[in-house]
mmCIF file of C-alpha atoms in Angstrom:
data_model
loop_
_atom_site.group_PDB
_atom_site.id
_atom_site.type_symbol
_atom_site.label_atom_id
_atom_site.label_comp_id
_atom_site.label_asym_id
_atom_site.label_seq_id
_atom_site.Cartn_x
_atom_site.Cartn_y
_atom_site.Cartn_z
ATOM 1 C CA MET A 1 -12.145 -112.264 59.397
ATOM 2 C CA GLN A 2 -11.568 -112.937 63.171
ATOM 3 C CA PHE A 3 -12.217 -110.299 65.712
ATOM 4 C CA ASN A 4 -11.346 -110.563 69.287
ATOM 5 C CA ALA A 5 -11.701 -107.740 72.167
ATOM 6 C CA ASP A 6 -10.435 -107.462 75.654
ATOM 7 C CA ARG A 7 -10.009 -104.777 78.256
ATOM 8 C CA GLN A 8 -6.907 -103.540 76.766
ATOM 9 C CA GLY A 9 -8.012 -103.200 73.164
ATOM 10 C CA PHE A 10 -9.062 -105.494 70.464
ATOM 11 C CA THR A 11 -7.242 -107.574 67.601
ATOM 12 C CA LEU A 12 -8.488 -108.457 64.066
ATOM 13 C CA ASN A 13 -7.230 -110.952 61.753
ATOM 14 C CA PHE A 14 -7.905 -111.302 58.143
ATOM 15 C CA ARG A 15 -6.348 -112.618 54.769
ATOM 16 C CA ALA A 16 -4.079 -110.222 52.769
ATOM 17 C CA THR A 17 -6.584 -109.760 50.017
ATOM 18 C CA GLU A 18 -7.911 -106.454 48.573
ATOM 19 C CA MET A 19 -11.561 -107.243 49.794
ATOM 20 C CA GLU A 20 -10.733 -108.473 53.216
ATOM 21 C CA ALA A 21 -8.323 -105.564 53.949
ATOM 22 C CA ARG A 22 -10.996 -103.115 52.851
ATOM 23 C CA GLU A 23 -13.438 -104.817 55.356
ATOM 24 C CA GLY A 24 -10.801 -105.036 58.057
ATOM 25 C CA ILE A 25 -9.682 -101.340 58.002
ATOM 26 C CA ARG A 26 -13.352 -100.465 57.879
ATOM 27 C CA ALA A 27 -14.008 -102.490 60.998
ATOM 28 C CA VAL A 28 -11.099 -101.297 62.668
ATOM 29 C CA ALA A 29 -12.365 -97.552 62.324
ATOM 30 C CA THR A 30 -15.822 -98.486 63.380
ATOM 31 C CA GLN A 31 -14.496 -100.190 66.565
ATOM 32 C CA LEU A 32 -12.473 -97.066 67.297
ATOM 33 C CA ARG A 33 -15.467 -94.556 66.758
ATOM 34 C CA GLN A 34 -17.435 -96.830 69.125
ATOM 35 C CA ARG A 35 -14.681 -96.801 71.799
ATOM 36 C CA GLY A 36 -15.012 -92.852 71.726
ATOM 37 C CA LEU A 37 -12.242 -91.836 69.067
ATOM 38 C CA SER A 38 -13.329 -88.542 67.565
ATOM 39 C CA GLU A 39 -14.366 -88.448 63.908
ATOM 40 C CA ASP A 40 -11.586 -86.603 62.729
ATOM 41 C CA ARG A 41 -8.874 -88.620 64.491
ATOM 42 C CA ALA A 42 -10.654 -91.816 63.601
ATOM 43 C CA GLY A 43 -10.466 -90.669 59.911
ATOM 44 C CA ASP A 44 -6.682 -90.153 60.230
ATOM 45 C CA VAL A 45 -6.164 -93.630 61.567
ATOM 46 C CA GLU A 46 -8.277 -95.049 58.910
ATOM 47 C CA ILE A 47 -6.109 -93.270 56.090
ATOM 48 C CA ALA A 48 -2.824 -94.368 57.743
ATOM 49 C CA LEU A 49 -4.067 -97.952 58.054
ATOM 50 C CA ALA A 50 -5.347 -98.227 54.744
ATOM 51 C CA GLU A 51 -1.923 -96.985 53.144
ATOM 52 C CA ALA A 52 -0.022 -99.379 55.411
ATOM 53 C CA ILE A 53 -2.365 -102.521 54.894
ATOM 54 C CA ASN A 54 -2.457 -101.814 51.209
ATOM 55 C CA ASN A 55 1.248 -102.017 51.171
ATOM 56 C CA VAL A 56 0.984 -105.611 52.664
ATOM 57 C CA VAL A 57 -1.368 -106.605 50.344
ATOM 58 C CA GLU A 58 0.366 -105.323 47.125
ATOM 59 C CA HIS A 59 3.845 -105.817 48.242
ATOM 60 C CA ALA A 60 4.534 -108.142 51.239
ATOM 61 C CA TYR A 61 2.398 -110.665 49.519
ATOM 62 C CA ALA A 62 2.944 -109.999 45.877
ATOM 63 C CA ASP A 63 3.126 -113.042 43.564
ATOM 64 C CA ILE A 64 2.529 -115.344 46.580
ATOM 65 C CA GLU A 65 -0.404 -116.860 48.518
ATOM 66 C CA PRO A 66 -1.976 -114.108 50.776
ATOM 67 C CA GLY A 67 -1.464 -114.935 54.257
ATOM 68 C CA GLN A 68 -2.817 -113.430 57.506
ATOM 69 C CA VAL A 69 -2.537 -109.811 58.731
ATOM 70 C CA ARG A 70 -3.080 -109.419 62.436
ATOM 71 C CA ILE A 71 -4.124 -105.780 63.664
ATOM 72 C CA ARG A 72 -3.832 -105.082 67.399
ATOM 73 C CA CYS A 73 -5.172 -101.688 68.942
ATOM 74 C CA GLN A 74 -4.841 -100.390 72.332
ATOM 75 C CA MET A 75 -6.417 -97.215 73.250
ATOM 76 C CA ARG A 76 -4.667 -95.584 76.545
ATOM 77 C CA SER A 77 -5.503 -92.232 77.922
ATOM 78 C CA ASN A 78 -3.795 -90.070 75.533
ATOM 79 C CA LYS A 79 -2.719 -92.539 72.735
ATOM 80 C CA LEU A 80 -3.793 -95.065 70.184
ATOM 81 C CA LEU A 81 -1.231 -97.768 69.622
ATOM 82 C CA ILE A 82 -1.623 -99.898 66.821
ATOM 83 C CA ARG A 83 0.553 -102.985 65.663
ATOM 84 C CA ILE A 84 0.217 -104.539 62.256
ATOM 85 C CA SER A 85 1.849 -108.001 61.646
ATOM 86 C CA ASP A 86 1.988 -110.118 58.841
ATOM 87 C CA GLN A 87 4.333 -113.019 57.384
ATOM 88 C CA GLY A 88 4.918 -111.556 53.921
ATOM 89 C CA ARG A 89 8.087 -110.386 52.417
ATOM 90 C CA PRO A 90 10.315 -107.815 54.552
ATOM 91 C CA LEU A 91 10.445 -104.274 53.513
ATOM 92 C CA PRO A 92 13.409 -103.802 51.400
ATOM 93 C CA ASP A 93 16.793 -103.401 53.164
ATOM 94 C CA GLY A 94 14.817 -104.120 56.472
ATOM 95 C CA GLN A 95 14.039 -100.258 56.623
ATOM 96 C CA LEU A 96 10.868 -98.078 56.585
ATOM 97 C CA PRO A 97 10.956 -96.057 53.375
ATOM 98 C CA LYS A 98 11.861 -92.314 53.988
ATOM 99 C CA GLY A 99 8.595 -91.204 53.125
ATOM 100 C CA GLU A 100 9.268 -88.180 51.201
ATOM 101 C CA PRO A 101 6.871 -86.588 49.119
ATOM 102 C CA ALA A 102 7.014 -87.309 45.632
ATOM 103 C CA SER A 103 7.538 -84.220 43.323
ATOM 104 C CA VAL A 104 4.578 -83.054 41.849
ATOM 105 C CA ASP A 105 6.265 -80.311 39.836
ATOM 106 C CA THR A 106 5.682 -81.857 36.612
ATOM 107 C CA ASN A 107 3.269 -82.396 33.875
ATOM 108 C CA LEU A 108 0.155 -84.151 34.803
ATOM 109 C CA ALA A 109 0.747 -87.093 32.582
ATOM 110 C CA ASP A 110 4.229 -87.539 34.210
ATOM 111 C CA LEU A 111 2.989 -87.828 37.899
ATOM 112 C CA PRO A 112 4.180 -90.726 39.662
ATOM 113 C CA GLU A 113 1.611 -93.240 40.363
ATOM 114 C CA GLY A 114 2.810 -94.233 43.966
ATOM 115 C CA GLY A 115 5.031 -92.782 46.377
ATOM 116 C CA PHE A 116 2.769 -90.723 48.418
ATOM 117 C CA GLY A 117 1.712 -93.539 51.107
ATOM 118 C CA TRP A 118 4.665 -93.642 53.496
ATOM 119 C CA PHE A 119 4.808 -89.758 53.228
ATOM 120 C CA LEU A 120 1.119 -89.545 54.280
ATOM 121 C CA ILE A 121 1.432 -92.284 57.067
ATOM 122 C CA ARG A 122 4.377 -90.413 58.655
ATOM 123 C CA GLN A 123 2.362 -87.155 58.505
ATOM 124 C CA LEU A 124 -0.614 -88.721 60.358
ATOM 125 C CA VAL A 125 1.226 -90.752 63.026
ATOM 126 C CA SER A 126 2.843 -89.436 66.071
ATOM 127 C CA GLU A 127 5.682 -92.460 65.879
ATOM 128 C CA ILE A 128 6.408 -95.354 63.419
ATOM 129 C CA ARG A 129 8.543 -98.363 63.879
ATOM 130 C CA TYR A 130 9.104 -101.529 61.983
ATOM 131 C CA GLU A 131 11.045 -104.681 62.754
ATOM 132 C CA ARG A 132 11.454 -107.963 61.201
ATOM 133 C CA ARG A 133 11.065 -110.649 63.780
ATOM 134 C CA GLN A 134 11.049 -114.517 63.450
ATOM 135 C CA ASN A 135 9.829 -113.938 59.856
ATOM 136 C CA SER A 136 7.167 -111.556 60.527
ATOM 137 C CA ASN A 137 6.842 -107.798 59.604
ATOM 138 C CA LEU A 138 5.927 -106.010 62.652
ATOM 139 C CA LEU A 139 4.677 -102.115 62.037
ATOM 140 C CA SER A 140 3.891 -100.101 65.242
ATOM 141 C CA LEU A 141 1.891 -96.890 64.882
ATOM 142 C CA ARG A 142 1.313 -94.371 67.568
ATOM 143 C CA PHE A 143 -1.370 -91.873 67.392
ATOM 144 C CA ASP A 144 -1.308 -88.908 70.271
ATOM 145 C CA LEU A 145 -4.830 -88.302 71.248
ATOM 146 C CA PRO A 146 -6.197 -85.109 73.023
ATOM 147 C CA LYS A 147 -6.080 -85.164 76.794
ATOM 148 C CA VAL A 148 -9.549 -85.705 78.131
ATOM 149 C CA SER A 149 -10.386 -83.581 81.163
#
């Protein structure tokens, strides 16, 4: 894992493995807390990051050698910008999943295993964008922050 900080924020790079992803997500959340992000908002960011990064590990690099994941965080006065990039497979149809909630109106044994992640991410972020550029996936997340007076 490689960490770099500057005045505008920080960048973290790690291999797309479950263990390194877990450590990377935890490191980002810790860094955000140290930079003054509230405990509640840092928890929201950690959940959204975990869902997004786990999708990279499980889908973008499925059945291929795990590549690098790069997380860039920038805190501004009233927003947090996070950009996640990887060189794994693109999202299907080059589009973000709709992120609609999976139906839970069924027997417990018939509940879907997945389908909640993109819905959860969309509930926690203020804005989400995806693009595929030069063989890289670029996922941008914006979190609005309370104004500090």
